[in-house]
Structures are given as structure tokens and as C-alpha cells.
mmCIF file of C-alpha atoms and ligand atoms in Angstrom:
data_model
loop_
_atom_site.group_PDB
_atom_site.id
_atom_site.type_symbol
_atom_site.label_atom_id
_atom_site.label_comp_id
_atom_site.label_asym_id
_atom_site.label_seq_id
_atom_site.Cartn_x
_atom_site.Cartn_y
_atom_site.Cartn_z
ATOM 1 C CA MET A 1 3.845 21.514 11.577
ATOM 2 C CA VAL A 2 0.393 19.966 11.156
ATOM 3 C CA VAL A 3 -3.051 21.147 12.158
ATOM 4 C CA VAL A 4 -5.401 18.358 13.222
ATOM 5 C CA MET A 5 -9.069 19.105 12.528
ATOM 6 C CA SER A 6 -11.859 17.557 14.587
ATOM 7 C CA ALA A 7 -14.130 14.936 13.042
ATOM 8 C CA GLU A 8 -16.921 17.543 13.073
ATOM 9 C CA ALA A 9 -14.895 20.265 11.339
ATOM 10 C CA GLU A 10 -16.725 21.799 8.399
ATOM 11 C CA GLU A 11 -15.157 22.622 5.055
ATOM 12 C CA ALA A 12 -15.301 26.321 5.959
ATOM 13 C CA HIS A 13 -13.244 25.637 9.102
ATOM 14 C CA ILE A 14 -10.600 23.813 7.049
ATOM 15 C CA GLN A 15 -10.498 26.614 4.482
ATOM 16 C CA ALA A 16 -10.114 29.195 7.264
ATOM 17 C CA VAL A 17 -6.939 27.413 8.406
ATOM 18 C CA VAL A 18 -5.647 27.276 4.830
ATOM 19 C CA ALA A 19 -6.379 30.983 4.298
ATOM 20 C CA LEU A 20 -4.633 32.051 7.518
ATOM 21 C CA VAL A 21 -1.521 30.049 6.628
ATOM 22 C CA GLU A 22 -1.430 31.268 3.035
ATOM 23 C CA ASN A 23 -1.902 34.888 4.118
ATOM 24 C CA ALA A 24 1.139 34.419 6.329
ATOM 25 C CA GLY A 25 3.144 33.347 3.267
ATOM 26 C CA GLY A 26 3.019 29.606 3.960
ATOM 27 C CA GLU A 27 1.574 26.637 2.098
ATOM 28 C CA ALA A 28 -1.163 24.363 3.441
ATOM 29 C CA PHE A 29 -1.894 20.820 2.202
ATOM 30 C CA VAL A 30 -5.183 19.263 3.226
ATOM 31 C CA SER A 31 -5.248 15.459 3.728
ATOM 32 C CA ARG A 32 -8.541 13.742 4.366
ATOM 33 C CA GLY A 33 -8.434 10.366 6.121
ATOM 34 C CA VAL A 34 -11.366 8.165 7.077
ATOM 35 C CA ASN A 35 -11.583 9.552 10.610
ATOM 36 C CA ARG A 36 -10.097 13.002 10.446
ATOM 37 C CA THR A 37 -8.595 15.708 8.297
ATOM 38 C CA ILE A 38 -5.177 17.140 8.833
ATOM 39 C CA VAL A 39 -3.564 20.184 7.283
ATOM 40 C CA GLY A 40 0.194 20.024 6.711
ATOM 41 C CA LEU A 41 1.966 23.384 6.850
ATOM 42 C CA VAL A 42 5.085 24.263 4.908
ATOM 43 C CA GLY A 43 6.949 27.499 5.610
ATOM 44 C CA ASP A 44 8.230 29.433 8.577
ATOM 45 C CA VAL A 45 7.322 27.325 11.622
ATOM 46 C CA GLU A 46 8.146 30.145 14.052
ATOM 47 C CA GLN A 47 5.711 32.425 12.253
ATOM 48 C CA PHE A 48 3.001 29.739 12.235
ATOM 49 C CA GLY A 49 3.456 29.594 16.008
ATOM 50 C CA THR A 50 2.210 33.211 16.203
ATOM 51 C CA LEU A 51 -0.983 32.592 14.221
ATOM 52 C CA ASN A 52 -3.040 31.221 17.107
ATOM 53 C CA LEU A 53 -4.257 28.339 14.958
ATOM 54 C CA HIS A 54 -5.431 26.516 18.098
ATOM 55 C CA ALA A 55 -8.169 29.092 18.516
ATOM 56 C CA LEU A 56 -9.792 28.504 15.128
ATOM 57 C CA PRO A 57 -13.087 26.589 15.040
ATOM 58 C CA GLY A 58 -12.709 22.907 14.174
ATOM 59 C CA VAL A 59 -9.028 22.719 15.194
ATOM 60 C CA THR A 60 -8.228 20.047 17.799
ATOM 61 C CA ASP A 61 -4.461 20.177 17.794
ATOM 62 C CA VAL A 62 -1.424 21.881 16.311
ATOM 63 C CA VAL A 63 1.637 19.633 16.321
ATOM 64 C CA ARG A 64 5.273 20.365 15.567
ATOM 65 C CA ILE A 65 6.811 17.411 13.744
ATOM 66 C CA SER A 66 10.565 16.830 13.865
ATOM 67 C CA VAL A 67 10.795 14.189 11.114
ATOM 68 C CA PRO A 68 10.673 15.123 7.412
ATOM 69 C CA TYR A 69 7.715 12.821 6.651
ATOM 70 C CA LYS A 70 5.176 14.885 8.553
ATOM 71 C CA LEU A 71 1.746 13.671 7.498
ATOM 72 C CA VAL A 72 2.534 9.960 7.673
ATOM 73 C CA SER A 73 4.571 10.163 10.871
ATOM 74 C CA ARG A 74 3.551 8.637 14.158
ATOM 75 C CA GLU A 75 4.515 11.924 15.830
ATOM 76 C CA ASN A 76 1.616 13.526 14.009
ATOM 77 C CA HIS A 77 -0.746 10.607 14.545
ATOM 78 C CA PRO A 78 0.191 8.437 17.563
ATOM 79 C CA ASP A 79 -2.551 5.865 16.932
ATOM 80 C CA ARG A 80 -1.880 3.413 14.135
ATOM 81 C CA SER A 81 -4.284 3.881 11.211
ATOM 82 C CA VAL A 82 -6.724 1.470 9.657
ATOM 83 C CA VAL A 83 -7.137 1.702 5.877
ATOM 84 C CA ARG A 84 -10.341 0.268 4.430
ATOM 85 C CA VAL A 85 -10.362 -1.218 0.948
ATOM 86 C CA GLY A 86 -13.898 -1.879 -0.272
ATOM 87 C CA GLY A 87 -14.864 -2.342 3.373
ATOM 88 C CA VAL A 88 -11.937 -4.673 4.224
ATOM 89 C CA PRO A 89 -9.797 -3.257 7.058
ATOM 90 C CA ILE A 90 -5.999 -3.277 6.963
ATOM 91 C CA GLY A 91 -4.389 -2.226 10.226
ATOM 92 C CA PRO A 92 -3.723 -3.086 13.844
ATOM 93 C CA GLY A 93 -5.693 -5.937 15.384
ATOM 94 C CA THR A 94 -6.327 -7.656 12.079
ATOM 95 C CA MET A 95 -4.365 -9.633 9.499
ATOM 96 C CA THR A 96 -5.466 -9.212 5.921
ATOM 97 C CA LEU A 97 -4.641 -11.707 3.210
ATOM 98 C CA ILE A 98 -4.444 -10.259 -0.289
ATOM 99 C CA ALA A 99 -3.883 -12.904 -2.942
ATOM 100 C CA GLY A 100 -4.305 -13.535 -6.642
ATOM 101 C CA PRO A 101 -2.317 -13.882 -9.823
ATOM 102 C CA CYS A 102 0.790 -11.853 -10.427
ATOM 103 C CA ALA A 103 -0.599 -10.910 -13.837
ATOM 104 C CA VAL A 104 -4.122 -11.072 -15.221
ATOM 105 C CA GLU A 105 -3.884 -13.377 -18.258
ATOM 106 C CA THR A 106 -7.370 -14.702 -19.051
ATOM 107 C CA PRO A 107 -10.814 -14.598 -17.398
ATOM 108 C CA GLU A 108 -10.535 -18.307 -16.495
ATOM 109 C CA GLN A 109 -7.035 -17.958 -15.014
ATOM 110 C CA THR A 110 -8.028 -14.874 -12.995
ATOM 111 C CA LEU A 111 -11.214 -16.464 -11.665
ATOM 112 C CA GLY A 112 -9.317 -19.688 -10.888
ATOM 113 C CA ALA A 113 -6.681 -17.721 -8.971
ATOM 114 C CA ALA A 114 -9.365 -15.735 -7.144
ATOM 115 C CA ARG A 115 -11.069 -18.961 -6.047
ATOM 116 C CA LEU A 116 -7.734 -20.287 -4.777
ATOM 117 C CA ALA A 117 -7.160 -16.983 -2.962
ATOM 118 C CA GLN A 118 -10.607 -17.151 -1.352
ATOM 119 C CA SER A 119 -10.074 -20.733 -0.273
ATOM 120 C CA ALA A 120 -6.935 -19.563 1.543
ATOM 121 C CA GLY A 121 -8.919 -16.891 3.382
ATOM 122 C CA ALA A 122 -8.108 -13.895 1.179
ATOM 123 C CA THR A 123 -10.543 -11.013 1.299
ATOM 124 C CA LEU A 124 -8.824 -8.864 -1.332
ATOM 125 C CA LEU A 125 -7.818 -9.924 -4.843
ATOM 126 C CA ARG A 126 -4.483 -8.861 -6.326
ATOM 127 C CA GLY A 127 -3.711 -8.978 -10.062
ATOM 128 C CA GLY A 128 -1.687 -6.855 -12.432
ATOM 129 C CA ALA A 129 -3.099 -5.531 -15.691
ATOM 130 C CA PHE A 130 -0.135 -3.191 -16.223
ATOM 131 C CA LYS A 131 3.069 -5.101 -15.504
ATOM 132 C CA PRO A 132 6.418 -3.405 -14.891
ATOM 133 C CA ARG A 133 8.855 -5.820 -16.586
ATOM 134 C CA THR A 134 12.615 -5.842 -16.721
ATOM 135 C CA SER A 135 12.536 -6.863 -20.374
ATOM 136 C CA PRO A 136 10.575 -4.953 -22.986
ATOM 137 C CA TYR A 137 9.973 -8.339 -24.654
ATOM 138 C CA ALA A 138 8.297 -9.827 -21.564
ATOM 139 C CA PHE A 139 4.508 -9.852 -21.095
ATOM 140 C CA GLN A 140 3.501 -6.297 -20.210
ATOM 141 C CA GLY A 141 -0.052 -7.036 -19.065
ATOM 142 C CA LEU A 142 -3.432 -6.806 -20.783
ATOM 143 C CA GLY A 143 -4.033 -3.144 -19.921
ATOM 144 C CA GLU A 144 -7.691 -2.110 -19.797
ATOM 145 C CA LYS A 145 -8.811 -5.563 -20.949
ATOM 146 C CA GLY A 146 -7.156 -6.920 -17.800
ATOM 147 C CA LEU A 147 -8.939 -4.338 -15.664
ATOM 148 C CA ARG A 148 -12.268 -5.453 -17.147
ATOM 149 C CA ILE A 149 -11.444 -9.068 -16.289
ATOM 150 C CA LEU A 150 -10.646 -8.026 -12.720
ATOM 151 C CA ALA A 151 -13.942 -6.156 -12.466
ATOM 152 C CA ASP A 152 -15.831 -9.240 -13.727
ATOM 153 C CA VAL A 153 -14.057 -11.451 -11.192
ATOM 154 C CA ARG A 154 -14.864 -8.967 -8.446
ATOM 155 C CA ALA A 155 -18.537 -9.155 -9.459
ATOM 156 C CA GLU A 156 -18.374 -12.956 -9.404
ATOM 157 C CA THR A 157 -16.474 -13.380 -6.120
ATOM 158 C CA GLY A 158 -17.237 -10.193 -4.183
ATOM 159 C CA MET A 159 -13.493 -9.565 -3.684
ATOM 160 C CA PRO A 160 -12.360 -5.923 -3.942
ATOM 161 C CA ILE A 161 -9.365 -5.555 -6.267
ATOM 162 C CA VAL A 162 -5.822 -4.290 -5.799
ATOM 163 C CA THR A 163 -3.992 -3.562 -9.027
ATOM 164 C CA GLU A 164 -0.843 -1.753 -10.079
ATOM 165 C CA VAL A 165 -0.598 1.475 -12.005
ATOM 166 C CA VAL A 166 2.766 2.181 -13.611
ATOM 167 C CA ASP A 167 2.165 5.467 -15.418
ATOM 168 C CA ALA A 168 0.699 8.712 -14.105
ATOM 169 C CA ARG A 169 -1.320 9.031 -17.328
ATOM 170 C CA ASP A 170 -3.196 5.800 -16.528
ATOM 171 C CA VAL A 171 -4.160 6.641 -12.960
ATOM 172 C CA GLU A 172 -7.675 7.826 -13.776
ATOM 173 C CA LEU A 173 -8.370 4.729 -15.884
ATOM 174 C CA VAL A 174 -7.002 2.272 -13.318
ATOM 175 C CA ALA A 175 -8.780 4.079 -10.472
ATOM 176 C CA SER A 176 -12.080 3.728 -12.337
ATOM 177 C CA TYR A 177 -11.795 -0.080 -11.890
ATOM 178 C CA ALA A 178 -9.596 -0.594 -8.828
ATOM 179 C CA ASP A 179 -10.521 -0.582 -5.149
ATOM 180 C CA MET A 180 -6.867 -0.015 -4.277
ATOM 181 C CA LEU A 181 -4.049 1.307 -6.444
ATOM 182 C CA GLN A 182 -0.659 -0.369 -6.171
ATOM 183 C CA VAL A 183 2.585 1.502 -6.739
ATOM 184 C CA GLY A 184 5.345 -1.027 -7.304
ATOM 185 C CA THR A 185 8.930 -1.164 -6.165
ATOM 186 C CA ARG A 186 10.240 0.217 -9.448
ATOM 187 C CA ASN A 187 8.057 3.299 -9.167
ATOM 188 C CA MET A 188 8.459 4.114 -5.486
ATOM 189 C CA GLN A 189 10.239 7.332 -6.383
ATOM 190 C CA ASN A 190 8.231 8.171 -9.500
ATOM 191 C CA PHE A 191 7.078 11.420 -7.966
ATOM 192 C CA ALA A 192 4.594 12.337 -10.711
ATOM 193 C CA LEU A 193 2.922 8.948 -10.246
ATOM 194 C CA LEU A 194 2.867 9.343 -6.454
ATOM 195 C CA GLN A 195 1.192 12.728 -6.788
ATOM 196 C CA ALA A 196 -1.318 11.377 -9.285
ATOM 197 C CA VAL A 197 -2.339 8.442 -7.066
ATOM 198 C CA GLY A 198 -2.488 10.849 -4.138
ATOM 199 C CA ALA A 199 -5.209 12.738 -5.956
ATOM 200 C CA ALA A 200 -7.090 9.712 -7.324
ATOM 201 C CA GLY A 201 -9.481 9.145 -4.417
ATOM 202 C CA ARG A 202 -8.539 5.482 -3.897
ATOM 203 C CA PRO A 203 -6.488 3.785 -1.161
ATOM 204 C CA VAL A 204 -2.898 3.181 -2.255
ATOM 205 C CA MET A 205 -0.494 0.333 -1.560
ATOM 206 C CA LEU A 206 3.042 1.665 -1.750
ATOM 207 C CA LYS A 207 5.705 -0.986 -2.159
ATOM 208 C CA ARG A 208 9.170 -0.264 -0.839
ATOM 209 C CA GLY A 209 11.718 0.512 -3.529
ATOM 210 C CA MET A 210 14.164 -2.362 -3.836
ATOM 211 C CA ASN A 211 17.035 0.053 -3.131
ATOM 212 C CA ALA A 212 15.198 2.427 -0.815
ATOM 213 C CA THR A 213 15.828 3.168 2.832
ATOM 214 C CA ILE A 214 12.866 3.189 5.181
ATOM 215 C CA GLU A 215 13.070 6.977 5.371
ATOM 216 C CA GLU A 216 12.961 7.263 1.554
ATOM 217 C CA TRP A 217 9.941 4.946 1.547
ATOM 218 C CA LEU A 218 8.156 7.162 4.084
ATOM 219 C CA MET A 219 9.045 10.279 2.099
ATOM 220 C CA ALA A 220 7.461 8.621 -0.950
ATOM 221 C CA ALA A 221 4.329 7.995 1.128
ATOM 222 C CA GLU A 222 4.441 11.658 2.125
ATOM 223 C CA TYR A 223 4.080 12.626 -1.560
ATOM 224 C CA ILE A 224 0.798 10.704 -1.669
ATOM 225 C CA ALA A 225 -0.397 12.107 1.657
ATOM 226 C CA GLN A 226 0.531 15.632 0.640
ATOM 227 C CA ARG A 227 -1.906 15.359 -2.284
ATOM 228 C CA GLY A 228 -4.710 14.735 0.158
ATOM 229 C CA ASN A 229 -4.754 10.967 0.525
ATOM 230 C CA LEU A 230 -3.928 9.374 3.870
ATOM 231 C CA ASP A 231 -5.287 5.948 2.933
ATOM 232 C CA ILE A 232 -1.880 4.450 2.289
ATOM 233 C CA VAL A 233 -0.628 0.947 3.091
ATOM 234 C CA LEU A 234 3.124 0.337 3.058
ATOM 235 C CA CYS A 235 4.364 -2.964 1.641
ATOM 236 C CA GLU A 236 7.788 -4.434 2.416
ATOM 237 C CA ARG A 237 8.686 -6.645 -0.568
ATOM 238 C CA GLY A 238 12.374 -7.298 -0.130
ATOM 239 C CA ILE A 239 15.421 -5.248 -0.937
ATOM 240 C CA ARG A 240 18.546 -5.762 -3.030
ATOM 241 C CA THR A 241 21.506 -7.132 -1.093
ATOM 242 C CA PHE A 242 24.602 -9.162 -1.949
ATOM 243 C CA GLU A 243 22.623 -12.378 -1.291
ATOM 244 C CA LYS A 244 21.707 -14.268 -4.446
ATOM 245 C CA ALA A 245 19.928 -17.283 -2.932
ATOM 246 C CA THR A 246 16.676 -15.343 -2.886
ATOM 247 C CA ARG A 247 15.219 -12.941 -5.429
ATOM 248 C CA ASN A 248 15.303 -10.155 -2.827
ATOM 249 C CA THR A 249 16.149 -10.067 0.872
ATOM 250 C CA LEU A 250 13.018 -9.689 2.975
ATOM 251 C CA ASP A 251 13.829 -6.922 5.439
ATOM 252 C CA ILE A 252 11.624 -8.232 8.214
ATOM 253 C CA SER A 253 12.825 -5.546 10.633
ATOM 254 C CA ALA A 254 11.377 -2.925 8.314
ATOM 255 C CA VAL A 255 7.907 -3.931 9.523
ATOM 256 C CA PRO A 256 8.204 -2.908 13.196
ATOM 257 C CA VAL A 257 10.535 -0.025 12.311
ATOM 258 C CA ALA A 258 8.071 1.472 9.814
ATOM 259 C CA GLN A 259 5.195 0.849 12.227
ATOM 260 C CA ARG A 260 7.030 2.803 14.925
ATOM 261 C CA LEU A 261 7.876 5.702 12.635
ATOM 262 C CA SER A 262 4.593 5.885 10.765
ATOM 263 C CA HIS A 263 0.925 5.416 11.622
ATOM 264 C CA LEU A 264 0.307 3.708 8.263
ATOM 265 C CA PRO A 265 -0.415 -0.039 8.101
ATOM 266 C CA VAL A 266 2.517 -2.192 6.941
ATOM 267 C CA ILE A 267 2.115 -5.443 5.020
ATOM 268 C CA VAL A 268 4.613 -7.918 3.551
ATOM 269 C CA ASP A 269 4.959 -9.511 0.110
ATOM 270 C CA PRO A 270 6.584 -12.918 0.694
ATOM 271 C CA SER A 271 6.212 -13.855 -2.994
ATOM 272 C CA HIS A 272 8.329 -11.086 -4.513
ATOM 273 C CA SER A 273 10.772 -11.196 -1.572
ATOM 274 C CA GLY A 274 11.794 -14.834 -1.801
ATOM 275 C CA GLY A 275 10.862 -15.297 -5.449
ATOM 276 C CA ARG A 276 10.439 -19.023 -4.730
ATOM 277 C CA ARG A 277 7.288 -20.998 -3.945
ATOM 278 C CA ASP A 278 8.994 -22.960 -1.149
ATOM 279 C CA LEU A 279 9.836 -19.752 0.727
ATOM 280 C CA VAL A 280 6.400 -18.157 0.629
ATOM 281 C CA LEU A 281 4.938 -19.963 3.644
ATOM 282 C CA PRO A 282 7.996 -19.568 5.915
ATOM 283 C CA LEU A 283 8.176 -15.857 5.054
ATOM 284 C CA THR A 284 4.428 -15.507 5.614
ATOM 285 C CA ARG A 285 4.845 -16.994 9.086
ATOM 286 C CA ALA A 286 7.703 -14.571 9.755
ATOM 287 C CA ALA A 287 5.576 -11.631 8.584
ATOM 288 C CA ILE A 288 2.646 -12.544 10.832
ATOM 289 C CA ALA A 289 4.946 -13.191 13.803
ATOM 290 C CA VAL A 290 6.699 -9.836 13.439
ATOM 291 C CA GLY A 291 3.360 -8.002 13.432
ATOM 292 C CA ALA A 292 2.602 -7.284 9.786
ATOM 293 C CA ASP A 293 -0.906 -5.972 9.174
ATOM 294 C CA GLY A 294 -1.300 -8.228 6.153
ATOM 295 C CA VAL A 295 0.419 -10.224 3.447
ATOM 296 C CA ILE A 296 0.086 -10.118 -0.328
ATOM 297 C CA ILE A 297 0.690 -13.440 -2.081
ATOM 298 C CA ASP A 298 0.811 -14.685 -5.676
ATOM 299 C CA VAL A 299 -1.377 -17.709 -6.466
ATOM 300 C CA HIS A 300 -1.962 -19.258 -9.888
ATOM 301 C CA PRO A 301 -4.040 -22.231 -11.055
ATOM 302 C CA HIS A 302 -1.301 -23.246 -13.556
ATOM 303 C CA PRO A 303 1.983 -21.564 -12.600
ATOM 304 C CA GLU A 304 3.945 -23.695 -15.076
ATOM 305 C CA SER A 305 2.353 -21.655 -17.877
ATOM 306 C CA ALA A 306 2.182 -18.293 -16.036
ATOM 307 C CA LEU A 307 3.201 -15.277 -18.097
ATOM 308 C CA CYS A 308 4.872 -13.628 -15.110
ATOM 309 C CA ASP A 309 6.549 -14.906 -11.934
ATOM 310 C CA GLY A 310 5.295 -18.531 -12.110
ATOM 311 C CA PRO A 311 8.094 -19.880 -9.843
ATOM 312 C CA GLN A 312 6.829 -17.885 -6.856
ATOM 313 C CA ALA A 313 3.096 -18.590 -7.275
ATOM 314 C CA LEU A 314 1.386 -20.888 -4.799
ATOM 315 C CA VAL A 315 -0.708 -23.745 -6.169
ATOM 316 C CA ASP A 316 -3.599 -25.774 -4.820
ATOM 317 C CA GLY A 317 -1.726 -27.848 -2.198
ATOM 318 C CA ASP A 318 0.259 -24.881 -0.862
ATOM 319 C CA VAL A 319 -2.935 -22.867 -0.607
ATOM 320 C CA ARG A 320 -4.389 -25.319 1.911
ATOM 321 C CA GLU A 321 -1.292 -24.837 4.060
ATOM 322 C CA LEU A 322 -1.553 -21.072 3.626
ATOM 323 C CA ALA A 323 -5.178 -21.233 4.804
ATOM 324 C CA ALA A 324 -4.110 -23.036 7.990
ATOM 325 C CA THR A 325 -1.293 -20.550 8.588
ATOM 326 C CA VAL A 326 -3.443 -17.442 8.272
ATOM 327 C CA ARG A 327 -6.185 -19.048 10.369
ATOM 328 C CA ASP A 328 -3.981 -20.291 13.240
ATOM 329 C CA LEU A 329 -1.102 -17.831 13.548
ATOM 330 C CA PRO A 330 -2.745 -14.362 13.772
ATOM 331 C CA PRO A 331 -4.587 -15.158 17.061
ATOM 332 C CA VAL A 332 -1.227 -16.086 18.625
ATOM 333 C CA VAL A 333 -0.099 -12.483 18.064
ATOM 334 C CA GLY A 334 -3.440 -10.953 19.026
ATOM 335 C CA ARG A 335 -4.907 -10.493 15.565
ATOM 336 C CA THR A 336 -7.882 -11.852 13.679
ATOM 337 C CA LEU A 337 -7.987 -12.663 9.997
ATOM 338 C CA THR A 338 -10.221 -10.095 8.260
HETATM 339 C C1 E4P B 1 5.795 -8.799 -11.141
HETATM 340 O O1 E4P B 1 4.916 -8.587 -10.536
HETATM 341 C C2 E4P B 1 6.773 -7.970 -11.762
HETATM 342 O O2 E4P B 1 6.291 -7.384 -12.894
HETATM 343 C C3 E4P B 1 7.901 -8.867 -11.994
HETATM 344 O O3 E4P B 1 8.340 -9.314 -10.747
HETATM 345 C C4 E4P B 1 8.901 -8.228 -12.829
HETATM 346 O O4 E4P B 1 10.069 -8.946 -12.889
HETATM 347 P P1 E4P B 1 10.760 -9.328 -14.233
HETATM 348 O O5 E4P B 1 10.201 -8.497 -15.337
HETATM 349 O O6 E4P B 1 12.201 -9.094 -13.970
HETATM 350 O O7 E4P B 1 10.422 -10.765 -14.487
HETATM 351 C C1 PEP B 2 3.665 -6.971 -8.125
HETATM 352 O O1 PEP B 2 3.291 -7.139 -6.957
HETATM 353 O O2 PEP B 2 2.980 -7.284 -9.094
HETATM 354 C C2 PEP B 2 4.976 -6.362 -8.372
HETATM 355 C C3 PEP B 2 5.311 -5.935 -9.574
HETATM 356 O O3 PEP B 2 5.750 -6.310 -7.274
HETATM 357 P P1 PEP B 2 7.059 -5.438 -6.993
HETATM 358 O O4 PEP B 2 6.746 -4.051 -7.407
HETATM 359 O O5 PEP B 2 7.242 -5.620 -5.540
HETATM 360 O O6 PEP B 2 8.149 -6.069 -7.799
#
């Protein structure tokens, strides 16, 4: 069950709801979104029904939710949400291009990639300073030095930054630089990390686990929401299947399915799905056509020497084609590029 507070509800009104629920032996989790606050209730639903929560000041609705992911469900919030990252909207009606290097390597490489991203029409810059690598011998990212480079490039280009955090102990540090925190596929069910980013006060991009069902993905988002953060963007980035021709299999149907089940925006990562430069544009077109709220794409000024995922990074020539795609295709499906 969730209690929806009005936009004008005061803190005292929210706390009155929490107190009533707790006095009845339940638990109440307050989640503050851009437009409204909702309180998720855990406990005896029948008993909550007797509390007359509707009558409390500041309460606009009390909704019984049948799915296990209550706060992120569309049952709770029929209108699809818009998440703002440094002022850039991600949600229905728009198409947001997030682009940049897979990994931050040097100031020159990061700025070069950001310029490529901007020339394609990107309004948000991606780049990893903490890299989750299969091999412990592979480049693990520059850590805080990489975050400083991202902050310098943001100052130079004006692009808000999206960057991954892989360890709950680093959330505060990464959040002090990032405009949006990314939780990667490998950490989708790292529950301590999900709770930490939920409390960090920054929008979160939650990538789908490579072996996760859509319901598991939404339950992971629920962990973040339950800690008070509803500014979550889901990212479909391909799943593991028997098919070896691509790095992962882009589950394109996950986009409309997740959008029907959840009010959260859903974007697609064509780079990590296909794992091949030649597939990025076709998969981007598929993502826009199916109704994705955005795409996140790797670009690199010199992918032949990239320290991570060079084969999937777009270069100069591809970027011009990407620019045309994100300019021309969104209007066909009723969206504008942000
Ligand atoms: C990139 O962003 C990831 O860190 C990368 O895809 C990890 O893959 P790998 O370590 O298997 O190369
Ligand atoms: C990334 O985007 O940098 C990344 C590591 O992606 P994923 O978690 O999807 O593999």
C-alpha cells in the first residue's frame, strides 16, 4: 500500500502519516520525487485500511498495489515519470542522448570524447572512473582522479555527468562529483550498493542485470526507491542468451514491458548490448522506434588505443550518422531530442 502526498504537503503532514503507520506496528518509507512524495507502507494491509489515512492533511490518495515493486510501479503512479539530470529531462515526450567514453583515461581523451558526444547531440556525458572489469588485470579506472577529469570536462562543456559507482563505500565520493550515479549490470543485485545510492541524493541509472528478469530489475529499483529516491532511470543493456554473435542480446521488448509495469523512464545501451561498433546505429534506431526515453552510447576519439571496450566505441564518422539519427527519428515517434 502507498500513501500519495499532495505537492503542498508539509513535512509535519508526512511525519504524521509515518507516525500513524508505525504506531499500528507497520513500517513507512518516505520517497521524495521531483513532483510529489509518496510513503510506502509495509505490514498488515488490512489493518492499514482501518487507519483512515485518507483523512490526514496532505494526503491525496491511498493506493493498494498488487505487484511486489510498489513504489516504482505504474499502479502506484499511472503517469510516466520524468527524471531530471542537471536540468536535462529523461522521460516521455523526449529522447535523451547520453554519450562519452566507456572509461575516463586522460583529460584530452575525455574532452575529445565529450566534444564528439556533443556534436552528435548528446546533452549528458557518460564516463567511468570506477570500472567493473571481468579481469583483475584489466584497467580498473582512474578512481577519484577520473572523477576530477569528468568535473573539469563538465566545466568546459556544460554537460552534466553520469558515472558508475561499484562499491557502496564510494557512493558519497562519487556523488560529490556526479550529476547521476550509474549502477552497472554486474551490481544490479548488490543490495547494499542500491540502498546507498538510494540515500545519496542524486538521480540513479540502474542497468539491467545481464541475467535478470524484468521483475528482478524492478525489484532492484524498488531498493533505491525505498531509501527515498524516486529519480531512477532504467537502462536495458542486453542480456545473456545462447547467441554468441553479439556481446549480449538486446532485449528490445523489455523497453515497452518495463514502461508498462513501471512509471520510471527506460533507456537503452546499444554499445554494451551489441558490443560492436557496426551494430550501435541499427540498435539505436531500434531503441528510438520502440519508444526508449534515451540511449547511452560509447564514443572515443581513438578507440584503437582505448583501455576499455574500444571495439564498441563510435568514432568521428559514425558520430555524424548518429547525429542525423537522433535528430530525424525521434519526431517520427512523437519525441524531441532534449
Ligand atoms: C565497461 O563499461 C565494462 O567495464 C566492461 O564492459 C567490462 O567488460 P570486460 O571487463 O569483460 O572487458
Ligand atoms: C558501462 O556502461 O560502463 C558498463 C560497465 O556497462 P554495463 O554495466 O552495462 O556492462
